PDB file of C-alpha atoms and ligand atoms in Angstrom:
ATOM      1  CA  MET A 185      31.690-281.217-174.703  1.00 57.00           C
ATOM      2  CA  PRO A 186      30.166-283.298-177.229  1.00 65.00           C
ATOM      3  CA  GLU A 187      32.095-283.943-180.242  1.00 78.00           C
ATOM      4  CA  LYS A 188      31.189-284.008-184.057  1.00 90.00           C
ATOM      5  CA  ILE A 189      32.352-286.704-186.380  1.00 94.00           C
ATOM      6  CA  ASN A 190      32.988-285.795-189.881  1.00 95.00           C
ATOM      7  CA  VAL A 191      33.045-288.542-192.054  1.00 97.00           C
ATOM      8  CA  LEU A 192      36.509-288.759-194.101  1.00 98.00           C
ATOM      9  CA  LEU A 193      36.108-292.374-195.644  1.00 98.00           C
ATOM     10  CA  SER A 194      32.649-293.643-196.186  1.00 98.00           C
ATOM     11  CA  GLU A 195      31.691-297.153-195.576  1.00 98.00           C
ATOM     12  CA  GLN A 196      31.253-297.549-199.512  1.00 98.00           C
ATOM     13  CA  VAL A 197      34.692-296.328-200.153  1.00 98.00           C
ATOM     14  CA  ILE A 198      36.348-298.200-197.554  1.00 98.00           C
ATOM     15  CA  LYS A 199      34.356-301.644-198.794  1.00 98.00           C
ATOM     16  CA  LYS A 200      35.775-301.001-202.312  1.00 98.00           C
ATOM     17  CA  ARG A 201      39.328-300.279-201.282  1.00 98.00           C
ATOM     18  CA  VAL A 202      39.377-303.203-198.936  1.00 98.00           C
ATOM     19  CA  ALA A 203      38.386-305.592-201.783  1.00 98.00           C
ATOM     20  CA  GLY A 204      41.148-304.068-203.930  1.00 98.00           C
ATOM     21  CA  LEU A 205      43.703-304.646-201.208  1.00 98.00           C
ATOM     22  CA  ALA A 206      42.565-308.210-201.345  1.00 98.00           C
ATOM     23  CA  ASP A 207      43.380-308.335-204.883  1.00 98.00           C
ATOM     24  CA  GLU A 208      46.836-306.734-204.378  1.00 98.00           C
ATOM     25  CA  ILE A 209      47.684-309.285-201.648  1.00 98.00           C
ATOM     26  CA  LEU A 210      46.553-312.231-203.780  1.00 97.00           C
ATOM     27  CA  SER A 211      48.423-311.021-206.928  1.00 96.00           C
ATOM     28  CA  GLY A 212      51.370-313.182-207.692  1.00 88.00           C
ATOM     29  CA  SER A 213      52.160-316.406-205.713  1.00 88.00           C
ATOM     30  CA  ARG A 214      49.122-317.465-203.536  1.00 93.00           C
ATOM     31  CA  PRO A 215      50.170-319.543-200.350  1.00 94.00           C
ATOM     32  CA  GLU A 216      48.011-322.849-199.715  1.00 95.00           C
ATOM     33  CA  LEU A 217      47.245-321.209-196.359  1.00 97.00           C
ATOM     34  CA  LEU A 218      47.598-317.483-195.492  1.00 98.00           C
ATOM     35  CA  HIS A 219      48.235-316.873-191.888  1.00 97.00           C
ATOM     36  CA  VAL A 220      46.660-313.437-190.888  1.00 97.00           C
ATOM     37  CA  VAL A 221      47.739-311.934-187.987  1.00 96.00           C
ATOM     38  CA  PHE A 222      45.670-308.887-186.836  1.00 96.00           C
ATOM     39  CA  VAL A 223      46.807-306.152-184.145  1.00 93.00           C
ATOM     40  CA  LEU A 224      44.143-305.542-181.280  1.00 90.00           C
ATOM     41  CA  LYS A 225      42.392-303.689-180.814  1.00 91.00           C
ATOM     42  CA  GLY A 226      41.992-301.260-183.619  1.00 93.00           C
ATOM     43  CA  SER A 227      42.430-303.530-186.704  1.00 96.00           C
ATOM     44  CA  PHE A 228      39.442-306.094-185.759  1.00 97.00           C
ATOM     45  CA  VAL A 229      37.013-304.404-188.313  1.00 98.00           C
ATOM     46  CA  PHE A 230      39.281-304.002-191.032  1.00 98.00           C
ATOM     47  CA  CYS A 231      40.553-307.853-190.515  1.00 98.00           C
ATOM     48  CA  ALA A 232      37.060-309.117-190.485  1.00 98.00           C
ATOM     49  CA  ASP A 233      36.417-307.275-193.864  1.00 98.00           C
ATOM     50  CA  LEU A 234      39.616-308.359-195.242  1.00 98.00           C
ATOM     51  CA  VAL A 235      39.550-312.100-194.584  1.00 98.00           C
ATOM     52  CA  ARG A 236      36.039-312.165-196.227  1.00 98.00           C
ATOM     53  CA  GLU A 237      37.422-310.509-199.266  1.00 98.00           C
ATOM     54  CA  LEU A 238      40.379-312.913-199.383  1.00 98.00           C
ATOM     55  CA  SER A 239      37.936-316.077-198.812  1.00 98.00           C
ATOM     56  CA  ARG A 240      35.627-314.724-201.420  1.00 97.00           C
ATOM     57  CA  LYS A 241      38.645-314.786-203.558  1.00 97.00           C
ATOM     58  CA  GLY A 242      39.559-318.273-203.037  1.00 96.00           C
ATOM     59  CA  GLN A 243      42.349-317.871-200.261  1.00 98.00           C
ATOM     60  CA  ALA A 244      42.406-320.067-197.556  1.00 98.00           C
ATOM     61  CA  VAL A 245      43.329-318.191-194.111  1.00 98.00           C
ATOM     62  CA  ASN A 246      44.156-318.836-190.384  1.00 96.00           C
ATOM     63  CA  ILE A 247      43.388-315.842-188.079  1.00 97.00           C
ATOM     64  CA  ASP A 248      45.410-314.922-185.145  1.00 95.00           C
ATOM     65  CA  TYR A 249      45.719-311.848-183.108  1.00 94.00           C
ATOM     66  CA  ILE A 250      48.377-309.634-181.328  1.00 93.00           C
ATOM     67  CA  ILE A 251      47.643-307.182-178.564  1.00 89.00           C
ATOM     68  CA  ALA A 252      49.837-304.006-179.008  1.00 85.00           C
ATOM     69  CA  LYS A 253      49.283-300.779-176.975  1.00 75.00           C
ATOM     70  CA  SER A 254      50.931-297.630-177.491  1.00 69.00           C
ATOM     71  CA  TYR A 255      48.508-294.811-177.500  1.00 60.00           C
ATOM     72  CA  LEU A 256      46.687-292.903-174.561  1.00 60.00           C
ATOM     73  CA  GLY A 257      44.299-290.216-175.846  1.00 63.00           C
ATOM     74  CA  THR A 258      45.546-288.887-178.966  1.00 66.00           C
ATOM     75  CA  GLU A 259      49.252-289.327-178.107  1.00 66.00           C
ATOM     76  CA  SER A 260      51.728-291.921-178.954  1.00 65.00           C
ATOM     77  CA  THR A 261      53.308-293.097-175.775  1.00 64.00           C
ATOM     78  CA  GLY A 262      56.464-294.078-177.641  1.00 64.00           C
ATOM     79  CA  THR A 263      56.780-297.533-175.815  1.00 72.00           C
ATOM     80  CA  VAL A 264      54.898-300.297-177.670  1.00 73.00           C
ATOM     81  CA  LYS A 265      53.509-303.129-175.474  1.00 73.00           C
ATOM     82  CA  CYS A 266      52.956-306.561-176.951  1.00 77.00           C
ATOM     83  CA  LYS A 267      53.250-310.112-176.344  1.00 76.00           C
ATOM     84  CA  ILE A 268      53.368-312.586-179.074  1.00 83.00           C
ATOM     85  CA  ASP A 269      52.715-316.441-178.412  1.00 82.00           C
ATOM     86  CA  ILE A 270      52.166-317.568-181.826  1.00 87.00           C
ATOM     87  CA  ASP A 271      54.089-320.167-183.635  1.00 89.00           C
ATOM     88  CA  MET A 272      55.152-318.389-186.837  1.00 92.00           C
ATOM     89  CA  ALA A 273      57.895-320.631-188.124  1.00 93.00           C
ATOM     90  CA  GLY A 274      57.840-321.461-191.787  1.00 94.00           C
ATOM     91  CA  LYS A 275      54.493-319.795-192.296  1.00 96.00           C
ATOM     92  CA  ASP A 276      53.233-317.218-194.658  1.00 97.00           C
ATOM     93  CA  ILE A 277      52.181-314.391-192.581  1.00 97.00           C
ATOM     94  CA  LEU A 278      50.112-311.283-193.453  1.00 98.00           C
ATOM     95  CA  LEU A 279      50.349-308.760-190.502  1.00 97.00           C
ATOM     96  CA  VAL A 280      47.224-306.597-190.434  1.00 98.00           C
ATOM     97  CA  GLU A 281      47.236-303.000-188.786  1.00 97.00           C
ATOM     98  CA  ASP A 282      44.610-300.354-188.723  1.00 97.00           C
ATOM     99  CA  ILE A 283      46.870-297.372-189.059  1.00 96.00           C
ATOM    100  CA  VAL A 284      50.740-296.744-189.415  1.00 95.00           C
ATOM    101  CA  ASP A 285      51.483-293.564-187.530  1.00 93.00           C
ATOM    102  CA  THR A 286      55.081-293.041-186.094  1.00 92.00           C
ATOM    103  CA  GLY A 287      55.698-296.605-187.274  1.00 93.00           C
ATOM    104  CA  ASN A 288      56.873-297.641-183.782  1.00 90.00           C
ATOM    105  CA  THR A 289      54.288-300.515-183.488  1.00 90.00           C
ATOM    106  CA  MET A 290      54.720-302.026-186.781  1.00 92.00           C
ATOM    107  CA  LEU A 291      58.647-301.693-186.464  1.00 93.00           C
ATOM    108  CA  LYS A 292      58.679-303.480-183.333  1.00 90.00           C
ATOM    109  CA  LEU A 293      55.997-306.248-184.368  1.00 92.00           C
ATOM    110  CA  ARG A 294      57.981-306.875-187.853  1.00 93.00           C
ATOM    111  CA  LYS A 295      61.361-307.429-185.817  1.00 92.00           C
ATOM    112  CA  LYS A 296      59.820-309.830-183.026  1.00 91.00           C
ATOM    113  CA  ILE A 297      57.986-311.669-185.988  1.00 93.00           C
ATOM    114  CA  ALA A 298      61.120-311.973-188.190  1.00 93.00           C
ATOM    115  CA  GLU A 299      62.907-313.471-185.377  1.00 93.00           C
ATOM    116  CA  MET A 300      60.430-316.253-185.135  1.00 93.00           C
ATOM    117  CA  LYS A 301      61.492-317.087-188.774  1.00 95.00           C
ATOM    118  CA  PRO A 302      58.329-317.169-190.777  1.00 97.00           C
ATOM    119  CA  GLU A 303      58.478-318.105-194.561  1.00 97.00           C
ATOM    120  CA  ARG A 304      57.090-314.973-195.710  1.00 97.00           C
ATOM    121  CA  LEU A 305      56.030-311.762-193.825  1.00 97.00           C
ATOM    122  CA  ARG A 306      53.931-309.274-195.252  1.00 97.00           C
ATOM    123  CA  LEU A 307      52.401-305.895-193.744  1.00 97.00           C
ATOM    124  CA  VAL A 308      49.254-304.510-194.639  1.00 98.00           C
ATOM    125  CA  THR A 309      47.758-301.277-193.227  1.00 98.00           C
ATOM    126  CA  LEU A 310      44.255-299.721-193.930  1.00 98.00           C
ATOM    127  CA  LEU A 311      45.636-296.320-193.211  1.00 98.00           C
ATOM    128  CA  ASP A 312      49.056-294.712-193.384  1.00 98.00           C
ATOM    129  CA  LYS A 313      50.376-291.260-192.089  1.00 96.00           C
ATOM    130  CA  PRO A 314      53.396-290.983-193.417  1.00 95.00           C
ATOM    131  CA  GLU A 315      54.142-287.539-192.529  1.00 94.00           C
ATOM    132  CA  ARG A 316      54.136-288.708-188.777  1.00 92.00           C
ATOM    133  CA  ARG A 317      56.848-291.435-189.309  1.00 94.00           C
ATOM    134  CA  GLU A 318      59.509-291.472-186.713  1.00 93.00           C
ATOM    135  CA  VAL A 319      61.038-294.871-187.998  1.00 93.00           C
ATOM    136  CA  ASP A 320      62.152-296.315-191.016  1.00 94.00           C
ATOM    137  CA  ILE A 321      59.064-298.781-191.950  1.00 94.00           C
ATOM    138  CA  GLU A 322      57.075-299.271-195.281  1.00 94.00           C
ATOM    139  CA  PRO A 323      53.936-301.241-195.072  1.00 97.00           C
ATOM    140  CA  ASP A 324      53.801-303.750-198.255  1.00 97.00           C
ATOM    141  CA  TYR A 325      50.223-302.618-198.821  1.00 98.00           C
ATOM    142  CA  VAL A 326      48.297-299.319-198.013  1.00 98.00           C
ATOM    143  CA  GLY A 327      44.818-298.670-198.053  1.00 98.00           C
ATOM    144  CA  PHE A 328      44.877-295.005-198.048  1.00 98.00           C
ATOM    145  CA  GLU A 329      47.493-292.279-197.163  1.00 98.00           C
ATOM    146  CA  VAL A 330      45.910-289.917-194.822  1.00 97.00           C
ATOM    147  CA  GLU A 331      46.827-286.481-193.674  1.00 95.00           C
ATOM    148  CA  ASP A 332      48.025-285.817-190.058  1.00 93.00           C
ATOM    149  CA  ARG A 333      44.695-285.960-188.178  1.00 93.00           C
ATOM    150  CA  PHE A 334      43.493-288.035-185.597  1.00 93.00           C
ATOM    151  CA  LEU A 335      40.789-290.426-187.077  1.00 96.00           C
ATOM    152  CA  VAL A 336      38.189-292.611-185.284  1.00 97.00           C
ATOM    153  CA  GLY A 337      35.868-295.291-186.571  1.00 98.00           C
ATOM    154  CA  TYR A 338      35.990-298.665-188.395  1.00 98.00           C
ATOM    155  CA  GLY A 339      38.106-300.038-185.342  1.00 97.00           C
ATOM    156  CA  LEU A 340      39.831-296.910-184.532  1.00 96.00           C
ATOM    157  CA  ASP A 341      39.285-295.345-181.142  1.00 94.00           C
ATOM    158  CA  PHE A 342      39.518-292.067-179.156  1.00 93.00           C
ATOM    159  CA  ASP A 343      39.935-293.178-175.700  1.00 90.00           C
ATOM    160  CA  GLU A 344      37.819-296.482-176.340  1.00 93.00           C
ATOM    161  CA  ARG A 345      35.120-294.615-178.057  1.00 94.00           C
ATOM    162  CA  TYR A 346      33.857-294.525-181.738  1.00 96.00           C
ATOM    163  CA  ARG A 347      35.151-298.111-182.786  1.00 97.00           C
ATOM    164  CA  GLU A 348      31.804-299.143-183.865  1.00 97.00           C
ATOM    165  CA  LEU A 349      31.188-296.550-186.601  1.00 97.00           C
ATOM    166  CA  PRO A 350      31.068-298.083-190.055  1.00 97.00           C
ATOM    167  CA  TYR A 351      33.043-295.319-191.738  1.00 98.00           C
ATOM    168  CA  ILE A 352      36.214-293.203-190.793  1.00 98.00           C
ATOM    169  CA  GLY A 353      36.003-289.919-189.393  1.00 97.00           C
ATOM    170  CA  VAL A 354      37.784-286.958-187.891  1.00 96.00           C
ATOM    171  CA  ILE A 355      36.484-285.602-184.578  1.00 90.00           C
ATOM    172  CA  SER A 356      35.820-281.670-184.447  1.00 81.00           C
ATOM    173  CA  PRO A 357      34.719-280.176-181.289  1.00 71.00           C
ATOM    174  CA  GLN A 358      31.109-278.485-181.191  1.00 63.00           C
TER     175      GLN A 358
HETATM  176  P1  IMP B1205      52.395-296.075-184.338  1.00 68.80           P
HETATM  177  O1  IMP B1205      53.282-296.955-183.229  1.00 68.80           O
HETATM  178  O2  IMP B1205      52.874-294.649-183.847  1.00 68.80           O
HETATM  179  O3  IMP B1205      52.596-296.067-185.789  1.00 68.80           O
HETATM  180  O4  IMP B1205      50.795-296.127-183.905  1.00 68.80           O
HETATM  181  C1  IMP B1205      50.221-297.247-184.366  1.00 68.80           C
HETATM  182  C2  IMP B1205      48.797-297.306-183.531  1.00 68.80           C
HETATM  183  O5  IMP B1205      48.516-296.124-182.935  1.00 68.80           O
HETATM  184  C3  IMP B1205      47.659-297.533-184.237  1.00 68.80           C
HETATM  185  O6  IMP B1205      47.573-298.985-184.274  1.00 68.80           O
HETATM  186  C4  IMP B1205      46.403-297.088-183.599  1.00 68.80           C
HETATM  187  O7  IMP B1205      46.022-298.010-182.750  1.00 68.80           O
HETATM  188  C5  IMP B1205      46.996-295.893-183.046  1.00 68.80           C
HETATM  189  N1  IMP B1205      46.878-294.621-183.847  1.00 68.80           N
HETATM  190  C6  IMP B1205      47.453-293.651-184.576  1.00 68.80           C
HETATM  191  N2  IMP B1205      47.029-292.767-185.253  1.00 68.80           N
HETATM  192  C7  IMP B1205      45.634-292.985-184.779  1.00 68.80           C
HETATM  193  C8  IMP B1205      44.470-292.228-185.185  1.00 68.80           C
HETATM  194  O8  IMP B1205      44.529-291.312-186.192  1.00 68.80           O
HETATM  195  N3  IMP B1205      43.230-292.555-184.548  1.00 68.80           N
HETATM  196  C9  IMP B1205      43.146-293.719-183.697  1.00 68.80           C
HETATM  197  N4  IMP B1205      44.162-294.418-183.399  1.00 68.80           N
HETATM  198  C10 IMP B1205      45.741-294.275-183.847  1.00 68.80           C
HETATM  199 MG1   MG B1206      46.262-300.314-183.190  1.00 68.80          MG
END
């Protein structure tokens, strides 16, 4: 059955908020070099826009990625698979997620990264579904709090589709 996507957050709204997030991240003490680590696949679009906002505001960055997977279709499988082979020791790390849902992915990644003794570790997510939380984790920066609905676009997928949409939308069957 074909699906219809209803726009929840437009390209313009997202752009403005990403610039606001960059300001929040850069308020207070700025590192000489910020190590941005994004979580594949979902956060590649957000990260690409965020690092360019950070750069416009004068922050130098390194960019690396982690692959994490927990979803099949629209259901969280509960187990988070990931492998990290980045040297994080002594670095100022910004972990970039597309969405925090149950929180399992971010909790697991935060634990693993913390064990690698970075100098500082901050978490930013574009979207947060606080109603769905199963574990105790609060990102340091949140773009938008959203209701418990399955979202696609701007990097988010439904079975690998719709990541390329420039906006964030809700799927409804037609
Ligand atoms: P968590 O471990 O349950 O917090 O799930 C986090 C991951 O699930 C995110 O990084 C997304 O890849 C995926 N996810 C959660 N909610 C959605 C959604 O509404 N649309 C697409 N992917 C989602
Ligand atoms: Mg993800």
